[in-house]
Amino acid sequence: MAGIEKALERQRTLMASDEYQSHMKRALIEAKRAGAFGEVPVGAVIVSPEGKLLAVSGNRTREFKDPTAHAEMVAIRTACEVLSSERLVGCDLYVTLEPCAMCAAAISFARLRRLYYGTADLKGGAVEHGPRFYSQPTCHHAPELYPGLFEQEAADLLRRFFQQRR
Amino acid sequence: MAGIEKALERQRTLMASDEYQSHMKRALIEAKRAGAFGEVPVGAVIVSPEGKLLAVSGNRTREFKDPTAHAEMVAIRTACEVLSSERLVGCDLYVTLEPCAMCAAAISFARLRRLYYGTADLKGGAVEHGPRFYSQPTCHHAPELYPGLFEQEAADLLRRFFQQRR
């Protein structure tokens, strides 16, 4: 219970923080932009330990014709290029949707400090669902998790996108 | 039991096939080359439905300073570029080591038909170990699996590499 209380306290502090809100809002803008280009509307942002924006990306699987070009993957690769390092120690990732197994593992390999995400992904998520990657004995680094923030906005974007495609 | 018998039969047929052997040998050469450049020695090859070599890569995480540049990922991205498609339907991937969660999911997203791999990865594998990605309800496409082929050669490469680094 002490762990849950601590997590809830952290979340309350964060929700009141302008910095947090601006990064997740930026991820939502990227998600919207991706949707406008026919990509599944998911957006991601990576921030340095000093609060500097290192990378911003939406899903780009269609544009790049690359099944690995999820928003988180493109953002991680960009941030690594910016820092000229294969580790993003102390950096935080904001993404509008619960990461899949590919992205959850890449976040772990990059040693990202915190993972903020919007809405849960029942069908493809790998944090709270399916493989629950960060709880596996084969996971050697897990970020601090901040799920469910701006959840409604992120979920609405996805729902509208898939409704229009039906 | 019928399933296992069928898998063993498939494996026996394959082991006798020159084509299969040459692709896995090529993956082993790429693994060796990666090791010579200080990368963890893992190699991967992707072959088209017609048996044409589409992509060949070793691990390149250090060279590219990119934690996502596992051999399988680089090979998938290259093959998608070659075919100008985000799906590799009917294509097969040969890799010297059991894929991790990131690569297992990318293989699924790319709709690869068959996954041949060398040695099991107890610490980081996600096919037989940890997340067992292809058995999860959140996995929407699983390749046909051919594990344990050229197992000894692939394992020897890794063992020698890590012994030299101690």
CSV table of N, CA and C in Angstrom, one decimal, chain A:
chain,number,residue,atom,x,y,z
A,1,MET,N,0.8,-1.2,0.0
A,1,MET,CA,0.0,0.0,0.0
A,1,MET,C,0.8,1.3,0.0
A,2,ALA,N,2.0,1.2,0.7
A,2,ALA,CA,2.9,2.4,0.8
A,2,ALA,C,3.3,2.8,-0.6
A,3,GLY,N,3.6,1.7,-1.5
A,3,GLY,CA,4.0,2.0,-2.9
A,3,GLY,C,2.9,2.7,-3.7
A,4,ILE,N,1.7,2.2,-3.5
A,4,ILE,CA,0.6,2.8,-4.3
A,4,ILE,C,0.4,4.2,-3.8
A,5,GLU,N,0.4,4.5,-2.5
A,5,GLU,CA,0.2,5.8,-2.0
A,5,GLU,C,1.3,6.8,-2.5
A,6,LYS,N,2.5,6.3,-2.6
A,6,LYS,CA,3.6,7.1,-3.1
A,6,LYS,C,3.4,7.4,-4.6
A,7,ALA,N,2.9,6.4,-5.3
A,7,ALA,CA,2.7,6.6,-6.8
A,7,ALA,C,1.5,7.6,-7.0
A,8,LEU,N,0.5,7.5,-6.2
A,8,LEU,CA,-0.6,8.5,-6.3
A,8,LEU,C,-0.2,9.9,-5.9
A,9,GLU,N,0.6,10.0,-4.9
A,9,GLU,CA,1.2,11.3,-4.5
A,9,GLU,C,2.0,11.9,-5.6
A,10,ARG,N,2.8,11.1,-6.2
A,10,ARG,CA,3.7,11.5,-7.4
A,10,ARG,C,2.8,12.0,-8.5
A,11,GLN,N,1.7,11.3,-8.7
A,11,GLN,CA,0.8,11.6,-9.8
A,11,GLN,C,0.1,13.0,-9.6
A,12,ARG,N,-0.4,13.2,-8.3
A,12,ARG,CA,-1.0,14.4,-7.9
A,12,ARG,C,-0.1,15.6,-8.1
A,13,THR,N,1.2,15.4,-7.8
A,13,THR,CA,2.2,16.5,-7.9
A,13,THR,C,2.3,16.8,-9.4
A,14,LEU,N,2.4,15.7,-10.2
A,14,LEU,CA,2.7,15.9,-11.6
A,14,LEU,C,1.5,16.6,-12.3
A,15,MET,N,0.3,16.2,-11.9
A,15,MET,CA,-0.9,16.7,-12.6
A,15,MET,C,-0.9,18.3,-12.5
A,16,ALA,N,-0.4,18.7,-11.4
A,16,ALA,CA,-0.4,20.2,-11.1
A,16,ALA,C,0.8,20.9,-11.8
A,17,SER,N,1.7,20.1,-12.4
A,17,SER,CA,3.0,20.7,-12.9
A,17,SER,C,2.8,21.1,-14.4
A,18,ASP,N,3.1,22.4,-14.6
A,18,ASP,CA,3.0,22.9,-16.0
A,18,ASP,C,3.9,22.2,-17.0
A,19,GLU,N,5.1,21.9,-16.5
A,19,GLU,CA,6.1,21.3,-17.4
A,19,GLU,C,5.5,19.9,-17.9
A,20,TYR,N,5.0,19.1,-17.0
A,20,TYR,CA,4.5,17.8,-17.4
A,20,TYR,C,3.4,18.0,-18.4
A,21,GLN,N,2.4,18.9,-18.1
A,21,GLN,CA,1.3,19.1,-19.0
A,21,GLN,C,1.7,19.6,-20.3
A,22,SER,N,2.7,20.4,-20.4
A,22,SER,CA,3.1,20.9,-21.7
A,22,SER,C,3.7,19.8,-22.6
A,23,HIS,N,4.5,18.9,-22.0
A,23,HIS,CA,5.1,17.8,-22.7
A,23,HIS,C,4.0,16.8,-23.3
A,24,MET,N,3.1,16.5,-22.4
A,24,MET,CA,2.0,15.6,-22.9
A,24,MET,C,1.1,16.3,-23.9
A,25,LYS,N,0.9,17.6,-23.8
A,25,LYS,CA,0.1,18.3,-24.8
A,25,LYS,C,0.8,18.3,-26.1
A,26,ARG,N,2.2,18.4,-26.1
A,26,ARG,CA,2.9,18.3,-27.3
A,26,ARG,C,2.8,17.0,-28.0
A,27,ALA,N,2.9,15.9,-27.1
A,27,ALA,CA,2.7,14.5,-27.7
A,27,ALA,C,1.3,14.4,-28.3
A,28,LEU,N,0.3,15.0,-27.7
A,28,LEU,CA,-1.1,14.9,-28.3
A,28,LEU,C,-1.1,15.7,-29.6
A,29,ILE,N,-0.4,16.8,-29.7
A,29,ILE,CA,-0.4,17.5,-31.0
A,29,ILE,C,0.2,16.6,-32.1
A,30,GLU,N,1.3,15.9,-31.7
A,30,GLU,CA,2.0,15.0,-32.7
A,30,GLU,C,1.1,13.9,-33.1
A,31,ALA,N,0.3,13.4,-32.1
A,31,ALA,CA,-0.7,12.3,-32.4
A,31,ALA,C,-1.7,12.8,-33.4
A,32,LYS,N,-2.2,14.0,-33.2
A,32,LYS,CA,-3.2,14.6,-34.1
A,32,LYS,C,-2.7,14.7,-35.5
A,33,ARG,N,-1.5,15.2,-35.6
A,33,ARG,CA,-0.8,15.4,-36.9
A,33,ARG,C,-0.6,14.1,-37.6
A,34,ALA,N,-0.2,13.1,-36.8
A,34,ALA,CA,0.0,11.7,-37.5
A,34,ALA,C,-1.4,11.3,-38.0
A,35,GLY,N,-2.4,11.5,-37.3
A,35,GLY,CA,-3.8,11.1,-37.7
A,35,GLY,C,-4.2,11.8,-39.0
A,36,ALA,N,-3.8,13.1,-39.1
A,36,ALA,CA,-4.2,13.8,-40.3
A,36,ALA,C,-3.4,13.3,-41.5
A,37,PHE,N,-2.3,12.6,-41.3
A,37,PHE,CA,-1.6,12.0,-42.5
A,37,PHE,C,-1.9,10.5,-42.6
A,38,GLY,N,-3.0,10.1,-42.0
A,38,GLY,CA,-3.5,8.7,-42.2
A,38,GLY,C,-2.7,7.7,-41.3
A,39,GLU,N,-1.9,8.2,-40.4
A,39,GLU,CA,-1.2,7.2,-39.5
A,39,GLU,C,-2.1,7.0,-38.2
A,40,VAL,N,-2.0,5.9,-37.6
A,40,VAL,CA,-2.7,5.7,-36.3
A,40,VAL,C,-2.2,6.9,-35.4
A,41,PRO,N,-3.2,7.7,-34.8
A,41,PRO,CA,-2.8,8.9,-34.1
A,41,PRO,C,-2.2,8.6,-32.7
A,42,VAL,N,-0.8,8.4,-32.7
A,42,VAL,CA,-0.1,8.3,-31.5
A,42,VAL,C,1.1,9.3,-31.6
A,43,GLY,N,1.4,9.9,-30.5
A,43,GLY,CA,2.5,10.9,-30.5
A,43,GLY,C,3.4,10.7,-29.3
A,44,ALA,N,4.7,11.0,-29.5
A,44,ALA,CA,5.7,10.8,-28.4
A,44,ALA,C,6.7,12.0,-28.3
A,45,VAL,N,7.2,12.2,-27.1
A,45,VAL,CA,8.1,13.3,-26.9
A,45,VAL,C,9.2,12.8,-25.9
A,46,ILE,N,10.5,13.1,-26.1
A,46,ILE,CA,11.5,12.8,-25.2
A,46,ILE,C,12.2,14.1,-24.7
A,47,VAL,N,12.3,14.1,-23.3
A,47,VAL,CA,12.8,15.3,-22.7
A,47,VAL,C,14.1,14.9,-21.9
A,48,SER,N,15.1,15.8,-22.0
A,48,SER,CA,16.4,15.6,-21.3
A,48,SER,C,16.2,15.8,-19.8
A,49,PRO,N,17.2,15.4,-19.0
A,49,PRO,CA,17.2,15.6,-17.5
A,49,PRO,C,17.0,17.1,-17.2
A,50,GLU,N,17.5,18.0,-18.1
A,50,GLU,CA,17.4,19.4,-17.8
A,50,GLU,C,16.0,20.0,-18.3
A,51,GLY,N,15.2,19.1,-18.8
A,51,GLY,CA,13.9,19.6,-19.3
A,51,GLY,C,13.9,20.0,-20.8
A,52,LYS,N,15.0,19.8,-21.5
A,52,LYS,CA,15.1,20.2,-22.9
A,52,LYS,C,14.4,19.2,-23.8
A,53,LEU,N,13.6,19.6,-24.7
A,53,LEU,CA,13.0,18.7,-25.7
A,53,LEU,C,14.0,18.2,-26.7
A,54,LEU,N,14.2,16.8,-26.7
A,54,LEU,CA,15.2,16.2,-27.5
A,54,LEU,C,14.6,15.6,-28.8
A,55,ALA,N,13.3,15.1,-28.7
A,55,ALA,CA,12.7,14.5,-29.9
A,55,ALA,C,11.2,14.5,-29.8
A,56,VAL,N,10.6,14.7,-30.9
A,56,VAL,CA,9.1,14.7,-31.0
A,56,VAL,C,8.7,13.9,-32.2
A,57,SER,N,7.8,13.0,-32.1
A,57,SER,CA,7.4,12.3,-33.3
A,57,SER,C,6.0,11.7,-33.2
A,58,GLY,N,5.3,11.6,-34.3
A,58,GLY,CA,4.1,10.8,-34.3
A,58,GLY,C,4.4,9.5,-34.9
A,59,ASN,N,3.4,8.6,-35.0
A,59,ASN,CA,3.6,7.3,-35.7
A,59,ASN,C,3.9,7.6,-37.2
A,60,ARG,N,4.9,6.9,-37.8
A,60,ARG,CA,5.3,7.2,-39.1
A,60,ARG,C,5.4,5.9,-39.9
A,61,THR,N,4.7,4.8,-39.5
A,61,THR,CA,4.8,3.5,-40.2
A,61,THR,C,4.4,3.6,-41.7
A,62,ARG,N,3.4,4.3,-42.0
A,62,ARG,CA,3.0,4.4,-43.4
A,62,ARG,C,3.9,5.3,-44.2
A,63,GLU,N,4.2,6.5,-43.6
A,63,GLU,CA,5.1,7.4,-44.3
A,63,GLU,C,6.4,6.8,-44.7
A,64,PHE,N,7.0,6.1,-43.7
A,64,PHE,CA,8.4,5.5,-43.9
A,64,PHE,C,8.3,4.1,-44.4
A,65,LYS,N,7.1,3.5,-44.6
A,65,LYS,CA,6.9,2.1,-45.0
A,65,LYS,C,7.8,1.2,-44.1
A,66,ASP,N,7.7,1.4,-42.8
A,66,ASP,CA,8.5,0.8,-41.8
A,66,ASP,C,7.7,0.4,-40.6
A,67,PRO,N,7.5,-0.9,-40.4
A,67,PRO,CA,6.6,-1.4,-39.3
A,67,PRO,C,7.2,-1.1,-37.9
A,68,THR,N,8.5,-0.7,-37.9
A,68,THR,CA,9.1,-0.4,-36.6
A,68,THR,C,9.0,1.1,-36.3
A,69,ALA,N,8.4,1.9,-37.2
A,69,ALA,CA,8.4,3.4,-37.0
A,69,ALA,C,7.2,3.9,-36.1
A,70,HIS,N,7.0,3.2,-35.0
A,70,HIS,CA,6.1,3.7,-34.0
A,70,HIS,C,6.6,5.1,-33.4
A,71,ALA,N,5.7,5.9,-32.9
A,71,ALA,CA,6.2,7.2,-32.4
A,71,ALA,C,7.3,7.1,-31.4
A,72,GLU,N,7.2,6.1,-30.5
A,72,GLU,CA,8.3,6.0,-29.4
A,72,GLU,C,9.6,5.7,-30.1
A,73,MET,N,9.6,4.7,-31.1
A,73,MET,CA,10.8,4.3,-31.7
A,73,MET,C,11.5,5.4,-32.5
A,74,VAL,N,10.7,6.2,-33.2
A,74,VAL,CA,11.3,7.3,-34.0
A,74,VAL,C,11.9,8.3,-33.0
A,75,ALA,N,11.2,8.6,-31.9
A,75,ALA,CA,11.6,9.5,-30.9
A,75,ALA,C,12.9,9.0,-30.2
A,76,ILE,N,13.0,7.8,-29.9
A,76,ILE,CA,14.2,7.2,-29.2
A,76,ILE,C,15.4,7.3,-30.2
A,77,ARG,N,15.2,7.0,-31.4
A,77,ARG,CA,16.3,7.0,-32.4
A,77,ARG,C,16.8,8.4,-32.6
A,78,THR,N,15.8,9.4,-32.7
A,78,THR,CA,16.2,10.8,-32.8
A,78,THR,C,16.9,11.3,-31.6
A,79,ALA,N,16.4,11.0,-30.4
A,79,ALA,CA,17.1,11.5,-29.2
A,79,ALA,C,18.5,10.9,-29.1
A,80,CYS,N,18.7,9.7,-29.5
A,80,CYS,CA,20.0,9.0,-29.4
A,80,CYS,C,20.9,9.7,-30.4
A,81,GLU,N,20.4,10.1,-31.5
A,81,GLU,CA,21.2,10.9,-32.5
A,81,GLU,C,21.6,12.2,-32.0
A,82,VAL,N,20.6,12.9,-31.4
A,82,VAL,CA,20.9,14.3,-30.8
A,82,VAL,C,22.0,14.2,-29.8
A,83,LEU,N,21.9,13.2,-28.9
A,83,LEU,CA,22.9,13.1,-27.8
A,83,LEU,C,24.1,12.3,-28.2
A,84,SER,N,24.1,11.7,-29.4
A,84,SER,CA,25.2,10.8,-29.9
A,84,SER,C,25.5,9.7,-28.8
A,85,SER,N,24.4,9.1,-28.4
A,85,SER,CA,24.6,8.0,-27.3
A,85,SER,C,23.5,7.0,-27.5
A,86,GLU,N,23.8,5.7,-27.2
A,86,GLU,CA,22.7,4.7,-27.3
A,86,GLU,C,22.0,4.5,-26.0
A,87,ARG,N,22.3,5.4,-25.0
A,87,ARG,CA,21.6,5.4,-23.8
A,87,ARG,C,21.0,6.8,-23.5
A,88,LEU,N,19.8,6.8,-23.0
A,88,LEU,CA,19.1,8.1,-22.7
A,88,LEU,C,18.9,8.2,-21.2
A,89,VAL,N,20.0,8.0,-20.4
A,89,VAL,CA,19.9,8.0,-19.0
A,89,VAL,C,19.4,9.3,-18.4
A,90,GLY,N,18.4,9.2,-17.6
A,90,GLY,CA,17.8,10.4,-17.0
A,90,GLY,C,16.8,11.1,-17.8
A,91,CYS,N,16.6,10.6,-19.1
A,91,CYS,CA,15.6,11.3,-19.9
A,91,CYS,C,14.2,10.6,-19.7
A,92,ASP,N,13.2,11.4,-20.0
A,92,ASP,CA,11.8,10.9,-19.9
A,92,ASP,C,11.1,10.8,-21.2
A,93,LEU,N,10.2,9.9,-21.3
A,93,LEU,CA,9.4,9.7,-22.6
A,93,LEU,C,7.9,9.9,-22.3
A,94,TYR,N,7.3,10.7,-23.1
A,94,TYR,CA,5.8,11.0,-23.0
A,94,TYR,C,5.2,10.4,-24.2
A,95,VAL,N,4.2,9.5,-24.1
A,95,VAL,CA,3.5,9.0,-25.3
A,95,VAL,C,2.0,8.9,-25.0
A,96,THR,N,1.2,9.1,-26.0
A,96,THR,CA,-0.2,9.2,-25.8
A,96,THR,C,-0.9,7.8,-25.6
A,97,LEU,N,-0.2,6.7,-26.0
A,97,LEU,CA,-0.8,5.4,-25.9
A,97,LEU,C,0.2,4.4,-25.1
A,98,GLU,N,-0.4,3.5,-24.4
A,98,GLU,CA,0.5,2.5,-23.7
A,98,GLU,C,1.4,1.8,-24.7
A,99,PRO,N,2.7,1.7,-24.5
A,99,PRO,CA,3.6,1.1,-25.5
A,99,PRO,C,3.3,-0.4,-25.7
A,100,CYS,N,3.6,-0.8,-27.0
A,100,CYS,CA,3.6,-2.2,-27.4
A,100,CYS,C,4.9,-2.9,-26.9
A,101,ALA,N,5.0,-4.2,-27.1
A,101,ALA,CA,6.2,-4.9,-26.7
A,101,ALA,C,7.5,-4.4,-27.3
A,102,MET,N,7.4,-4.1,-28.6
A,102,MET,CA,8.6,-3.5,-29.3
A,102,MET,C,9.0,-2.2,-28.6
A,103,CYS,N,8.1,-1.3,-28.4
A,103,CYS,CA,8.5,0.0,-27.8
A,103,CYS,C,8.9,-0.1,-26.4
A,104,ALA,N,8.1,-1.0,-25.6
A,104,ALA,CA,8.4,-1.2,-24.2
A,104,ALA,C,9.9,-1.7,-24.0
A,105,ALA,N,10.3,-2.6,-24.9
A,105,ALA,CA,11.7,-3.1,-24.8
A,105,ALA,C,12.7,-2.1,-25.2
A,106,ALA,N,12.4,-1.3,-26.3
A,106,ALA,CA,13.3,-0.3,-26.7
A,106,ALA,C,13.5,0.8,-25.6
A,107,ILE,N,12.4,1.1,-24.9
A,107,ILE,CA,12.5,2.1,-23.8
A,107,ILE,C,13.4,1.6,-22.7
A,108,SER,N,13.3,0.3,-22.5
A,108,SER,CA,14.2,-0.4,-21.5
A,108,SER,C,15.6,-0.3,-21.9
A,109,PHE,N,15.9,-0.7,-23.2
A,109,PHE,CA,17.3,-0.7,-23.7
A,109,PHE,C,17.9,0.7,-23.7
A,110,ALA,N,17.0,1.7,-23.9
A,110,ALA,CA,17.6,3.1,-23.9
A,110,ALA,C,17.7,3.6,-22.5
A,111,ARG,N,17.3,2.9,-21.5
A,111,ARG,CA,17.5,3.3,-20.1
A,111,ARG,C,16.8,4.6,-19.8
A,112,LEU,N,15.6,4.8,-20.4
A,112,LEU,CA,14.8,5.9,-20.1
A,112,LEU,C,14.4,5.9,-18.7
A,113,ARG,N,14.3,7.1,-18.0
A,113,ARG,CA,14.0,7.2,-16.6
A,113,ARG,C,12.6,7.0,-16.3
A,114,ARG,N,11.7,7.8,-17.0
A,114,ARG,CA,10.3,7.8,-16.7
A,114,ARG,C,9.5,7.6,-18.0
A,115,LEU,N,8.4,6.9,-17.9
A,115,LEU,CA,7.5,6.7,-19.0
A,115,LEU,C,6.1,7.2,-18.6
A,116,TYR,N,5.7,8.3,-19.2
A,116,TYR,CA,4.4,8.9,-19.0
A,116,TYR,C,3.5,8.4,-20.2
A,117,TYR,N,2.4,7.8,-20.0
A,117,TYR,CA,1.6,7.5,-21.1
A,117,TYR,C,0.1,7.8,-20.9
A,118,GLY,N,-0.6,8.0,-22.0
A,118,GLY,CA,-2.0,8.5,-21.9
A,118,GLY,C,-3.0,7.3,-21.7
A,119,THR,N,-3.5,6.8,-22.8
A,119,THR,CA,-4.6,5.8,-22.6
A,119,THR,C,-4.0,4.3,-22.7
A,120,ALA,N,-4.6,3.4,-22.0
A,120,ALA,CA,-4.2,2.0,-22.1
A,120,ALA,C,-4.5,1.4,-23.4
A,121,ASP,N,-3.8,0.4,-23.8
A,121,ASP,CA,-4.0,-0.3,-25.1
A,121,ASP,C,-4.3,-1.8,-24.8
A,122,LEU,N,-5.6,-2.1,-24.7
A,122,LEU,CA,-6.0,-3.4,-24.4
A,122,LEU,C,-5.6,-4.4,-25.4
A,123,LYS,N,-5.6,-4.0,-26.7
A,123,LYS,CA,-5.3,-5.0,-27.8
A,123,LYS,C,-3.8,-5.2,-28.0
A,124,GLY,N,-3.0,-4.1,-27.8
A,124,GLY,CA,-1.6,-4.3,-28.2
A,124,GLY,C,-0.6,-3.8,-27.1
A,125,GLY,N,-1.1,-3.3,-26.0
A,125,GLY,CA,-0.2,-2.8,-25.0
A,125,GLY,C,0.6,-3.9,-24.3
A,126,ALA,N,1.8,-3.5,-23.8
A,126,ALA,CA,2.7,-4.5,-23.2
A,126,ALA,C,3.2,-4.0,-21.9
A,127,VAL,N,2.6,-3.0,-21.3
A,127,VAL,CA,3.0,-2.5,-20.0
A,127,VAL,C,2.0,-3.1,-19.0
A,128,GLU,N,0.7,-2.7,-19.1
A,128,GLU,CA,-0.4,-3.3,-18.3
A,128,GLU,C,-1.0,-4.5,-18.8
A,129,HIS,N,-0.8,-4.8,-20.1
A,129,HIS,CA,-1.4,-5.9,-20.8
A,129,HIS,C,-0.4,-6.9,-21.4
A,130,GLY,N,-1.0,-8.0,-21.9
A,130,GLY,CA,-0.2,-9.0,-22.6
A,130,GLY,C,1.1,-9.4,-21.9
A,131,PRO,N,2.2,-9.1,-22.6
A,131,PRO,CA,3.5,-9.5,-22.0
A,131,PRO,C,3.9,-8.9,-20.7
A,132,ARG,N,3.3,-7.7,-20.3
A,132,ARG,CA,3.7,-6.9,-19.1
A,132,ARG,C,5.2,-6.9,-19.0
A,133,PHE,N,5.8,-6.4,-20.0
A,133,PHE,CA,7.3,-6.5,-20.2
A,133,PHE,C,8.1,-6.1,-19.0
A,134,TYR,N,7.7,-5.0,-18.3
A,134,TYR,CA,8.5,-4.5,-17.2
A,134,TYR,C,8.5,-5.4,-16.0
A,135,SER,N,7.6,-6.4,-15.9
A,135,SER,CA,7.5,-7.3,-14.8
A,135,SER,C,8.2,-8.6,-15.1
A,136,GLN,N,8.8,-8.8,-16.3
A,136,GLN,CA,9.4,-10.0,-16.7
A,136,GLN,C,10.8,-10.1,-16.1
A,137,PRO,N,11.2,-11.3,-15.7
A,137,PRO,CA,12.6,-11.5,-15.3
A,137,PRO,C,13.7,-11.2,-16.4
A,138,THR,N,13.2,-11.2,-17.6
A,138,THR,CA,14.2,-10.9,-18.7
A,138,THR,C,14.2,-9.4,-19.0
A,139,CYS,N,13.5,-8.6,-18.2
A,139,CYS,CA,13.6,-7.1,-18.3
A,139,CYS,C,14.7,-6.6,-17.4
A,140,HIS,N,15.7,-5.9,-17.9
A,140,HIS,CA,16.9,-5.5,-17.1
A,140,HIS,C,16.8,-4.1,-16.6
A,141,HIS,N,15.9,-3.3,-17.2
A,141,HIS,CA,15.7,-1.9,-16.7
A,141,HIS,C,14.3,-1.5,-16.9
A,142,ALA,N,13.6,-1.1,-15.9
A,142,ALA,CA,12.2,-0.6,-16.1
A,142,ALA,C,12.1,0.8,-15.7
A,143,PRO,N,11.5,1.6,-16.6
A,143,PRO,CA,11.3,3.1,-16.2
A,143,PRO,C,10.3,3.2,-15.1
A,144,GLU,N,10.3,4.4,-14.4
A,144,GLU,CA,9.2,4.7,-13.5
A,144,GLU,C,7.9,4.9,-14.4
A,145,LEU,N,6.8,4.4,-14.0
A,145,LEU,CA,5.6,4.5,-14.8
A,145,LEU,C,4.6,5.5,-14.3
A,146,TYR,N,4.1,6.3,-15.2
A,146,TYR,CA,3.0,7.3,-15.0
A,146,TYR,C,1.9,7.1,-16.0
A,147,PRO,N,1.1,6.1,-15.8
A,147,PRO,CA,0.0,5.9,-16.8
A,147,PRO,C,-1.2,6.8,-16.6
A,148,GLY,N,-2.0,6.8,-17.6
A,148,GLY,CA,-3.4,7.3,-17.5
A,148,GLY,C,-3.5,8.9,-17.5
A,149,LEU,N,-2.5,9.6,-17.9
A,149,LEU,CA,-2.6,11.0,-17.8
A,149,LEU,C,-3.0,11.6,-19.2
A,150,PHE,N,-3.9,12.5,-19.2
A,150,PHE,CA,-4.6,13.0,-20.4
A,150,PHE,C,-5.2,11.8,-21.2
A,151,GLU,N,-5.6,10.8,-20.4
A,151,GLU,CA,-6.1,9.6,-20.9
A,151,GLU,C,-7.3,9.8,-21.9
A,152,GLN,N,-8.2,10.7,-21.5
A,152,GLN,CA,-9.4,10.9,-22.3
A,152,GLN,C,-9.1,11.5,-23.7
A,153,GLU,N,-8.2,12.5,-23.7
A,153,GLU,CA,-7.9,13.1,-24.9
A,153,GLU,C,-7.2,12.1,-25.9
A,154,ALA,N,-6.3,11.3,-25.4
A,154,ALA,CA,-5.6,10.4,-26.2
A,154,ALA,C,-6.5,9.3,-26.7
A,155,ALA,N,-7.4,8.8,-25.9
A,155,ALA,CA,-8.4,7.8,-26.3
A,155,ALA,C,-9.4,8.3,-27.4
A,156,ASP,N,-9.8,9.6,-27.2
A,156,ASP,CA,-10.8,10.2,-28.1
A,156,ASP,C,-10.2,10.3,-29.5
A,157,LEU,N,-8.9,10.7,-29.6
A,157,LEU,CA,-8.2,10.8,-30.9
A,157,LEU,C,-8.3,9.4,-31.6
A,158,LEU,N,-7.9,8.4,-30.9
A,158,LEU,CA,-7.9,7.0,-31.5
A,158,LEU,C,-9.3,6.6,-31.9
A,159,ARG,N,-10.3,6.8,-31.0
A,159,ARG,CA,-11.7,6.4,-31.3
A,159,ARG,C,-12.2,7.1,-32.6
A,160,ARG,N,-12.0,8.4,-32.7
A,160,ARG,CA,-12.5,9.1,-33.8
A,160,ARG,C,-11.8,8.6,-35.1
A,161,PHE,N,-10.5,8.4,-35.0
A,161,PHE,CA,-9.7,7.9,-36.2
A,161,PHE,C,-10.3,6.6,-36.7
A,162,PHE,N,-10.5,5.7,-35.8
A,162,PHE,CA,-11.0,4.3,-36.3
A,162,PHE,C,-12.4,4.4,-36.7
A,163,GLN,N,-13.2,5.3,-36.1
A,163,GLN,CA,-14.6,5.5,-36.5
A,163,GLN,C,-14.7,5.9,-38.0
A,164,GLN,N,-13.8,6.9,-38.3
A,164,GLN,CA,-13.8,7.4,-39.7
A,164,GLN,C,-13.4,6.4,-40.7
A,165,ARG,N,-12.6,5.4,-40.3
A,165,ARG,CA,-12.1,4.4,-41.2
A,165,ARG,C,-13.0,3.3,-41.5
A,166,ARG,N,-14.1,3.2,-40.7
A,166,ARG,CA,-15.0,2.1,-40.8
A,166,ARG,C,-15.9,2.2,-42.1
